[in-house]
PDB file of C-alpha atoms in Angstrom:
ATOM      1  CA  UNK A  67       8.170  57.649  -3.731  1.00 86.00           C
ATOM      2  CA  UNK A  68       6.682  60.430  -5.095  1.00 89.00           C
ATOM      3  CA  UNK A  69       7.584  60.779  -8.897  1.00 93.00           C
ATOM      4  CA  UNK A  70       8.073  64.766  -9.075  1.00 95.00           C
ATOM      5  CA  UNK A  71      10.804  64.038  -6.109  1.00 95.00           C
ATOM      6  CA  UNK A  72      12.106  61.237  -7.648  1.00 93.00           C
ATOM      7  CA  UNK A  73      12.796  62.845 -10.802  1.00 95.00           C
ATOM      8  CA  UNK A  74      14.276  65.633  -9.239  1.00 96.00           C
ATOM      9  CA  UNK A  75      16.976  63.083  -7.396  1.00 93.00           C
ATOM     10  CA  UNK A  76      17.768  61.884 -10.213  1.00 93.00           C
ATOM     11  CA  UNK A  77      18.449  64.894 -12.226  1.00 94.00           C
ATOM     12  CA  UNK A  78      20.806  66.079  -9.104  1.00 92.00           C
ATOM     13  CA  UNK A  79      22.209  62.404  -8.385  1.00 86.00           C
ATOM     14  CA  UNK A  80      24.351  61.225  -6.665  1.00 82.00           C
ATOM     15  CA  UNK A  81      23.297  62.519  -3.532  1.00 82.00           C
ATOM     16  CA  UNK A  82      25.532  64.227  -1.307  1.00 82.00           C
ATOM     17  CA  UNK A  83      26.919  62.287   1.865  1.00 78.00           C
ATOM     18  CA  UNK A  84      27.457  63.375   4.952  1.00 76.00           C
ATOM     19  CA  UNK A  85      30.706  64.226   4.596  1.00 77.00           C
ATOM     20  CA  UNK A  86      30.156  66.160   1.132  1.00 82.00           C
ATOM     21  CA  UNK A  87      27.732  68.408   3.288  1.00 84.00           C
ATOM     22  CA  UNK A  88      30.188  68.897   5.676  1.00 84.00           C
ATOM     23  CA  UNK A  89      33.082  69.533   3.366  1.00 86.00           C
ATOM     24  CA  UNK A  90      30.923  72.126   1.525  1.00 91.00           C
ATOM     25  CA  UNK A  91      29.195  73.952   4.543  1.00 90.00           C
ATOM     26  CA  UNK A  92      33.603  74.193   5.819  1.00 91.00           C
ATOM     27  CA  UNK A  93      34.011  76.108   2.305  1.00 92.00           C
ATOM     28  CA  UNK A  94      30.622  77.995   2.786  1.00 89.00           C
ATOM     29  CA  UNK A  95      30.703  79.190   6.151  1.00 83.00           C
ATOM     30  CA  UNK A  96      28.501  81.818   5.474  1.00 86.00           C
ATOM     31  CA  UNK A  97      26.094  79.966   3.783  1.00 93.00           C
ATOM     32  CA  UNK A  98      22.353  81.301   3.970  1.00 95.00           C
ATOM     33  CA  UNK A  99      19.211  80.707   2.354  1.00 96.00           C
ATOM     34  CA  UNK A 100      16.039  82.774   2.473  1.00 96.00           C
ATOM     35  CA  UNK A 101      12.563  80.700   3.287  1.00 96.00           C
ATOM     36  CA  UNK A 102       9.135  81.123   3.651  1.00 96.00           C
ATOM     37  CA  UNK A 103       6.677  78.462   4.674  1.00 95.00           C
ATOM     38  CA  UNK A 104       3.614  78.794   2.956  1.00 94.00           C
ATOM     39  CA  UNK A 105       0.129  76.656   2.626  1.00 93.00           C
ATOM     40  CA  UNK A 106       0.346  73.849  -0.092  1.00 90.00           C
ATOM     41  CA  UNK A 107       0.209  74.914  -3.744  1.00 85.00           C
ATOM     42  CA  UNK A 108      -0.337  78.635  -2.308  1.00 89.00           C
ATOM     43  CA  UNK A 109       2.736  80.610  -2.204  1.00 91.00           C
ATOM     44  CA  UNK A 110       2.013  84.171  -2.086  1.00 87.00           C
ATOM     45  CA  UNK A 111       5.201  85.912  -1.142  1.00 89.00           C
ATOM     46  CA  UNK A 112       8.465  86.224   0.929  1.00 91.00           C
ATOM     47  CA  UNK A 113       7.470  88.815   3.168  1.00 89.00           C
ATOM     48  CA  UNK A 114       5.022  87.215   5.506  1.00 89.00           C
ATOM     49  CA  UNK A 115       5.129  86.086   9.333  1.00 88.00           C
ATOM     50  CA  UNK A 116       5.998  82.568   8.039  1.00 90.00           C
ATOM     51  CA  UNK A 117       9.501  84.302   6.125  1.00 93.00           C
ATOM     52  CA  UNK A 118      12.650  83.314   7.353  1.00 92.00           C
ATOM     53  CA  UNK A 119      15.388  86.221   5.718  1.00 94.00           C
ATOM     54  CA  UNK A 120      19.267  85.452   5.889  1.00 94.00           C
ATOM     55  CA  UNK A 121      18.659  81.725   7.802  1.00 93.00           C
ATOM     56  CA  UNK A 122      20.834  78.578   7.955  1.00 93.00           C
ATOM     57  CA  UNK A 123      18.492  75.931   6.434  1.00 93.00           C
ATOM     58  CA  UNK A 124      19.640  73.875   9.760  1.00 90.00           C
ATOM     59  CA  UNK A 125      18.562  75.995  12.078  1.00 91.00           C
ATOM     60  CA  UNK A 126      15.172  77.058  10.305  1.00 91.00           C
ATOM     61  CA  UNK A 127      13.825  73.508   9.832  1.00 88.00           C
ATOM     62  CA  UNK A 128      14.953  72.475  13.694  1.00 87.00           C
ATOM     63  CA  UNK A 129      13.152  75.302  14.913  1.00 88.00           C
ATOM     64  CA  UNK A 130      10.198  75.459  12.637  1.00 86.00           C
ATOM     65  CA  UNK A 131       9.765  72.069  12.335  1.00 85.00           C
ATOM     66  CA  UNK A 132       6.028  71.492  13.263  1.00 89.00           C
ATOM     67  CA  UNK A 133       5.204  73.916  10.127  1.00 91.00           C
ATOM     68  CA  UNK A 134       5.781  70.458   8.452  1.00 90.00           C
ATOM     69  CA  UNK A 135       3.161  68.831  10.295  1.00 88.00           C
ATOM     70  CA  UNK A 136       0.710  71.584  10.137  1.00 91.00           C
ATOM     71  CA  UNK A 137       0.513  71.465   6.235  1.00 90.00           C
ATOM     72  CA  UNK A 138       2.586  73.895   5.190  1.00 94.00           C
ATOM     73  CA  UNK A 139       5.490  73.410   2.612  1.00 96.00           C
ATOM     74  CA  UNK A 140       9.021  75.319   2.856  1.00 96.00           C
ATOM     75  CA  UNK A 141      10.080  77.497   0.420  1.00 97.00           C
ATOM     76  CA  UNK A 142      13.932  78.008  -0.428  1.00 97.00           C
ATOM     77  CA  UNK A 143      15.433  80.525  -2.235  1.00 97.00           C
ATOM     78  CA  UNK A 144      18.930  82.320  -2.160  1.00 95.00           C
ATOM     79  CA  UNK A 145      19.699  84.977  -0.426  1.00 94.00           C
ATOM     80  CA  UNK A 146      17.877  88.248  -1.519  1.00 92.00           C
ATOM     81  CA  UNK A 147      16.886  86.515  -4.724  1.00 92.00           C
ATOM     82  CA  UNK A 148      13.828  84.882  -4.999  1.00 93.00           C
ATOM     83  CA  UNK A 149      15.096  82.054  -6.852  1.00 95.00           C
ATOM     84  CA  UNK A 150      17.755  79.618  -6.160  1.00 97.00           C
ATOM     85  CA  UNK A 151      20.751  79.074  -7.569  1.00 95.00           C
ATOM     86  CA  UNK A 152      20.910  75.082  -9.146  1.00 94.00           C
ATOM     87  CA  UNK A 153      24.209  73.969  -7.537  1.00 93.00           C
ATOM     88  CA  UNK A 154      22.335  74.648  -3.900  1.00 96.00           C
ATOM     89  CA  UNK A 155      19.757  72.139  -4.857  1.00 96.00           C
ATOM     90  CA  UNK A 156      21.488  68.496  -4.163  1.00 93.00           C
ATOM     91  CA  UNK A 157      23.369  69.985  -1.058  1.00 94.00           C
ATOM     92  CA  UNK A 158      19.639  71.363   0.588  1.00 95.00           C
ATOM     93  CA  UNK A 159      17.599  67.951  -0.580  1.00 94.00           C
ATOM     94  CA  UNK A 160      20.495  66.082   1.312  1.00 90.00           C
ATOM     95  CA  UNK A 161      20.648  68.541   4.354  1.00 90.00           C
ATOM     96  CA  UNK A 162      16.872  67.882   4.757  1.00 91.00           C
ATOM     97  CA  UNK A 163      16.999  64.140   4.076  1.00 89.00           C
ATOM     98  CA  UNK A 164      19.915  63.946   6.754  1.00 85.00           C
ATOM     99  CA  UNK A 165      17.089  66.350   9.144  1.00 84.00           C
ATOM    100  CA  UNK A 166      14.631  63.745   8.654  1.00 85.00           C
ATOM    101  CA  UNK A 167      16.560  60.625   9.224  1.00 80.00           C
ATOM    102  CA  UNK A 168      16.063  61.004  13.354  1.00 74.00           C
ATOM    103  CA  UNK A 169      12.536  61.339  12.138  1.00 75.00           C
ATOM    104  CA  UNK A 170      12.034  58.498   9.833  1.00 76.00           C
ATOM    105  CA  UNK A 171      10.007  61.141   8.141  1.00 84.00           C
ATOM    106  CA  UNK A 172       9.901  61.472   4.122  1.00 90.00           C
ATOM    107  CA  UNK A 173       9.808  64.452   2.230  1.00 93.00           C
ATOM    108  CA  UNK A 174       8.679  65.553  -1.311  1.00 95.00           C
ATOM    109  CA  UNK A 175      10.765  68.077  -3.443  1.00 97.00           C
ATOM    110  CA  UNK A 176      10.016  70.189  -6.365  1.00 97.00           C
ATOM    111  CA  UNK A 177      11.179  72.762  -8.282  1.00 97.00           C
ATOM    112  CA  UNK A 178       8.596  75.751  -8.407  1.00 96.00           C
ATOM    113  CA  UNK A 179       9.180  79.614  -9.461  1.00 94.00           C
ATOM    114  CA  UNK A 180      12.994  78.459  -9.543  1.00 96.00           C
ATOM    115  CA  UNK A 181      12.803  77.849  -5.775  1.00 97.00           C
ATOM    116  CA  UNK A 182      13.120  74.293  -3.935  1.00 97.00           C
ATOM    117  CA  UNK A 183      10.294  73.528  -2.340  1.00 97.00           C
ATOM    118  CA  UNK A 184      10.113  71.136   0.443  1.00 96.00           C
ATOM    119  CA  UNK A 185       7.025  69.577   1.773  1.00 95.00           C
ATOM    120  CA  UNK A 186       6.411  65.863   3.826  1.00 93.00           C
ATOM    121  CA  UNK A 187       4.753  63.172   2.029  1.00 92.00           C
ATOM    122  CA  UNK A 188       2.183  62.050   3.920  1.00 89.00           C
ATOM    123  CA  UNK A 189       1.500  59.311   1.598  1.00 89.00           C
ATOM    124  CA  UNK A 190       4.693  57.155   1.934  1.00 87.00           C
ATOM    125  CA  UNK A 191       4.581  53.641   3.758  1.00 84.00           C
ATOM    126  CA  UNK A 192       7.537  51.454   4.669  1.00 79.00           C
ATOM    127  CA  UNK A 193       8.808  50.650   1.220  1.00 82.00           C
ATOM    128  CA  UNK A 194       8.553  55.132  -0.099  1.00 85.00           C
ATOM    129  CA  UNK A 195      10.495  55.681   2.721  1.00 82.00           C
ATOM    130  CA  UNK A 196      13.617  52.954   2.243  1.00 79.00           C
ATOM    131  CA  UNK A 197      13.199  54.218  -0.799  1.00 83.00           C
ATOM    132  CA  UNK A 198      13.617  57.645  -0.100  1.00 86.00           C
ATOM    133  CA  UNK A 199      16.656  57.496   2.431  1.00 81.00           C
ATOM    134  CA  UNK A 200      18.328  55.249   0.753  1.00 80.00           C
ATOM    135  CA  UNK A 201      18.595  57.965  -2.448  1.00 84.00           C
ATOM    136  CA  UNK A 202      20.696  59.740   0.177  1.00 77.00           C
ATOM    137  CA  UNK A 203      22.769  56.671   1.533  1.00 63.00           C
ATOM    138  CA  UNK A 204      20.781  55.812   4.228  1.00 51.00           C
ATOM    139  CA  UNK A 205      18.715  53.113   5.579  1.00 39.00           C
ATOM    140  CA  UNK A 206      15.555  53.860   7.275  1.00 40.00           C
ATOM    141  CA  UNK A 207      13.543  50.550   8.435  1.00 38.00           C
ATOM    142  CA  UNK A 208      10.989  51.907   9.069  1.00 34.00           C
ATOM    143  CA  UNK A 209       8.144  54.373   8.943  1.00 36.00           C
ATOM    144  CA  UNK A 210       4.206  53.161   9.429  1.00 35.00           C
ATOM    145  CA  UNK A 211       4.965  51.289  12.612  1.00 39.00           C
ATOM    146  CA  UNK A 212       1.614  49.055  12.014  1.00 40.00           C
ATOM    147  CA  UNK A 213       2.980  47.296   8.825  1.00 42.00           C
ATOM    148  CA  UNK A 214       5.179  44.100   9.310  1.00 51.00           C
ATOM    149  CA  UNK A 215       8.526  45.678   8.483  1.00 54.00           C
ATOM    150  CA  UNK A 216      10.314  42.172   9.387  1.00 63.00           C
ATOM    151  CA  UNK A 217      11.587  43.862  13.071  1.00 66.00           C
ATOM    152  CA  UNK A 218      11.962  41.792  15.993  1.00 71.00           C
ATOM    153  CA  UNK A 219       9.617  42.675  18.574  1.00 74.00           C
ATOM    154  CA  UNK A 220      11.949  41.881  21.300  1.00 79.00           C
ATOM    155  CA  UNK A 221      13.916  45.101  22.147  1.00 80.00           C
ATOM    156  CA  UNK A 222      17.503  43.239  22.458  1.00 84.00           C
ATOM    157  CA  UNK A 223      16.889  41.073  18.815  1.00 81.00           C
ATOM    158  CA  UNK A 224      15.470  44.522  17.471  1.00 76.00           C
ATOM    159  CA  UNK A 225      18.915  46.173  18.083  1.00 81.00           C
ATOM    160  CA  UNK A 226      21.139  43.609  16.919  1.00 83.00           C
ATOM    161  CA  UNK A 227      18.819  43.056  13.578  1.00 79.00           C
ATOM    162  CA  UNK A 228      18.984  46.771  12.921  1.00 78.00           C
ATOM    163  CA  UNK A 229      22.872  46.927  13.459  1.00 80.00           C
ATOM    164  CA  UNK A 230      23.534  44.229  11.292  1.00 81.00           C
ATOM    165  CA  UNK A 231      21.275  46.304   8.883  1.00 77.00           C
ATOM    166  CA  UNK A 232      23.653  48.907   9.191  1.00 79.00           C
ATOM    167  CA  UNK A 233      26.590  47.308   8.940  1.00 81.00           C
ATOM    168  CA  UNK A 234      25.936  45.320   6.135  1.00 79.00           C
ATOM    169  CA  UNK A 235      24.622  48.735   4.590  1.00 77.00           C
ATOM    170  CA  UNK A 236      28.068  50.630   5.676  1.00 78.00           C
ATOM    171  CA  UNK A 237      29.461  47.862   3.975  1.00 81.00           C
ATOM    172  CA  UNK A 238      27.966  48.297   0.157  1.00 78.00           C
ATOM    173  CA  UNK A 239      28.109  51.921   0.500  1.00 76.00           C
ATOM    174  CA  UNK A 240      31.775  51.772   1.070  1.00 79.00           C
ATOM    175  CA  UNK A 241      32.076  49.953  -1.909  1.00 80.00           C
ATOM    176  CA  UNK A 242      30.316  51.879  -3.947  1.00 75.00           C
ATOM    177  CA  UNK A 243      31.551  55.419  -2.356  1.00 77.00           C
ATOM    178  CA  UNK A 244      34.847  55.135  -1.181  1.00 79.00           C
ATOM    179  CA  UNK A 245      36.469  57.188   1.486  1.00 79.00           C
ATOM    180  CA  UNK A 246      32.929  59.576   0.540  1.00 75.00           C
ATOM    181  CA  UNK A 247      31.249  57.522   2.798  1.00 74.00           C
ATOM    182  CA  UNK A 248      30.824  57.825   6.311  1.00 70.00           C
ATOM    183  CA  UNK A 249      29.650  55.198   7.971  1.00 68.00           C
ATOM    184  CA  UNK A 250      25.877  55.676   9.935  1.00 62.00           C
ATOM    185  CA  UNK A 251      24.799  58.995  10.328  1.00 57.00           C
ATOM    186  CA  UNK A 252      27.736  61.063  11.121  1.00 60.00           C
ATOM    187  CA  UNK A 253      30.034  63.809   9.824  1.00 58.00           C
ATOM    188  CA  UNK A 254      33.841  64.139  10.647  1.00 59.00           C
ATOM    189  CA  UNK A 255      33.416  66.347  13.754  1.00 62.00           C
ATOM    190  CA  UNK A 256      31.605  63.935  15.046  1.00 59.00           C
ATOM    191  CA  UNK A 257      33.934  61.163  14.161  1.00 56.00           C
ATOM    192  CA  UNK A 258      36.829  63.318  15.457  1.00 60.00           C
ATOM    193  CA  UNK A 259      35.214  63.981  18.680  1.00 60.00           C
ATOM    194  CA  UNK A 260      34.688  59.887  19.783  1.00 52.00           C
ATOM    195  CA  UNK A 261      38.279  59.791  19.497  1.00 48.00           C
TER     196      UNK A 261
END
């Protein structure tokens, strides 16, 4: 994992769960960020085409998600202030780890001009990006699909070995978090809604 990232989870750890976010976004329903996507290492200014005023970081990276791809790196800042306020920074880095799960994609964070600044690392293998998700109490097995990651090829065996993964991952993180924990990728609507 990159070490600017990693030093910047560890300054804000532990990561938020899933059900952390979800308390805090219930508490914040109004809660807005302004962004700007801009080309690496080049950030001129929040008023371009790329700018993103008054947005719900959700929303923004869902729909501007092949910025990501093209090389540019996100921008974050509060609302009409150019800079972001600290206690936003462990709830965004796990709201874009928990984007990126589906993805199996991994990111790199840093703090620049007292904004977050999000960009994907395009350098990570299997092992950056275990690394990575599991920061935000998740397992991702896998990433470069050409490396022996120790997955069955067979469909049916594939399943069953990544369940057990999960499982046995629900299981330590349990233990370690408490009723903090939700188990897989889900928040309490979506628990409340299987029912």
């Amino acid at each position: 994992m990159d070490q600017v990232t990693k030093k910047l989870i560890q300054e804000h750890s532990p990561m938020w769960t899933n059900k952390q976010i979800w308390e805090f976004e219930q508490i914040n329903e109004e809660l807005t960020f302004d962004t700007v996507y801009a080309e690496r290492n080049n950030f001129e200014s929040w008023k371009t085409k790329f700018a993103n005023p008054d947005s719900i970081i959700r929303d923004v990276v869902v729909r501007t998600f092949d910025n990501f791809f093209e090389g540019y790196e996100l921008w974050i800042s509060n609302k009409d202030h150019g800079k972001l306020d600290s206690k936003y920074i462990a709830y965004l880095m796990s709201v874009m780890a928990d984007i990126m799960i589906e993805e199996e994609v991994c990111l790199n964070f840093r703090m620049d001009k007292d904004c977050l600044v999000v960009r994907i690392d395009e350098k990570a293998d299997v092992i950056d990006c275990k690394e990575f998700f599991e920061e935000f109490y998740h397992l991702a097995t896998g990433f470069n699909f050409d490396t022996d990651t120790g997955i069955p090829d067979d469909e049916t065996e594939a399943e069953m070995y990544l369940t057990r993964l999960q499982e046995e991952f629900d299981v330590r993180m349990k233990n370690m978090l408490g009723d903090k924990y939700l188990p897989g990728n889900n928040d309490p609507d979506t628990l409340h809604a299987k029912d």
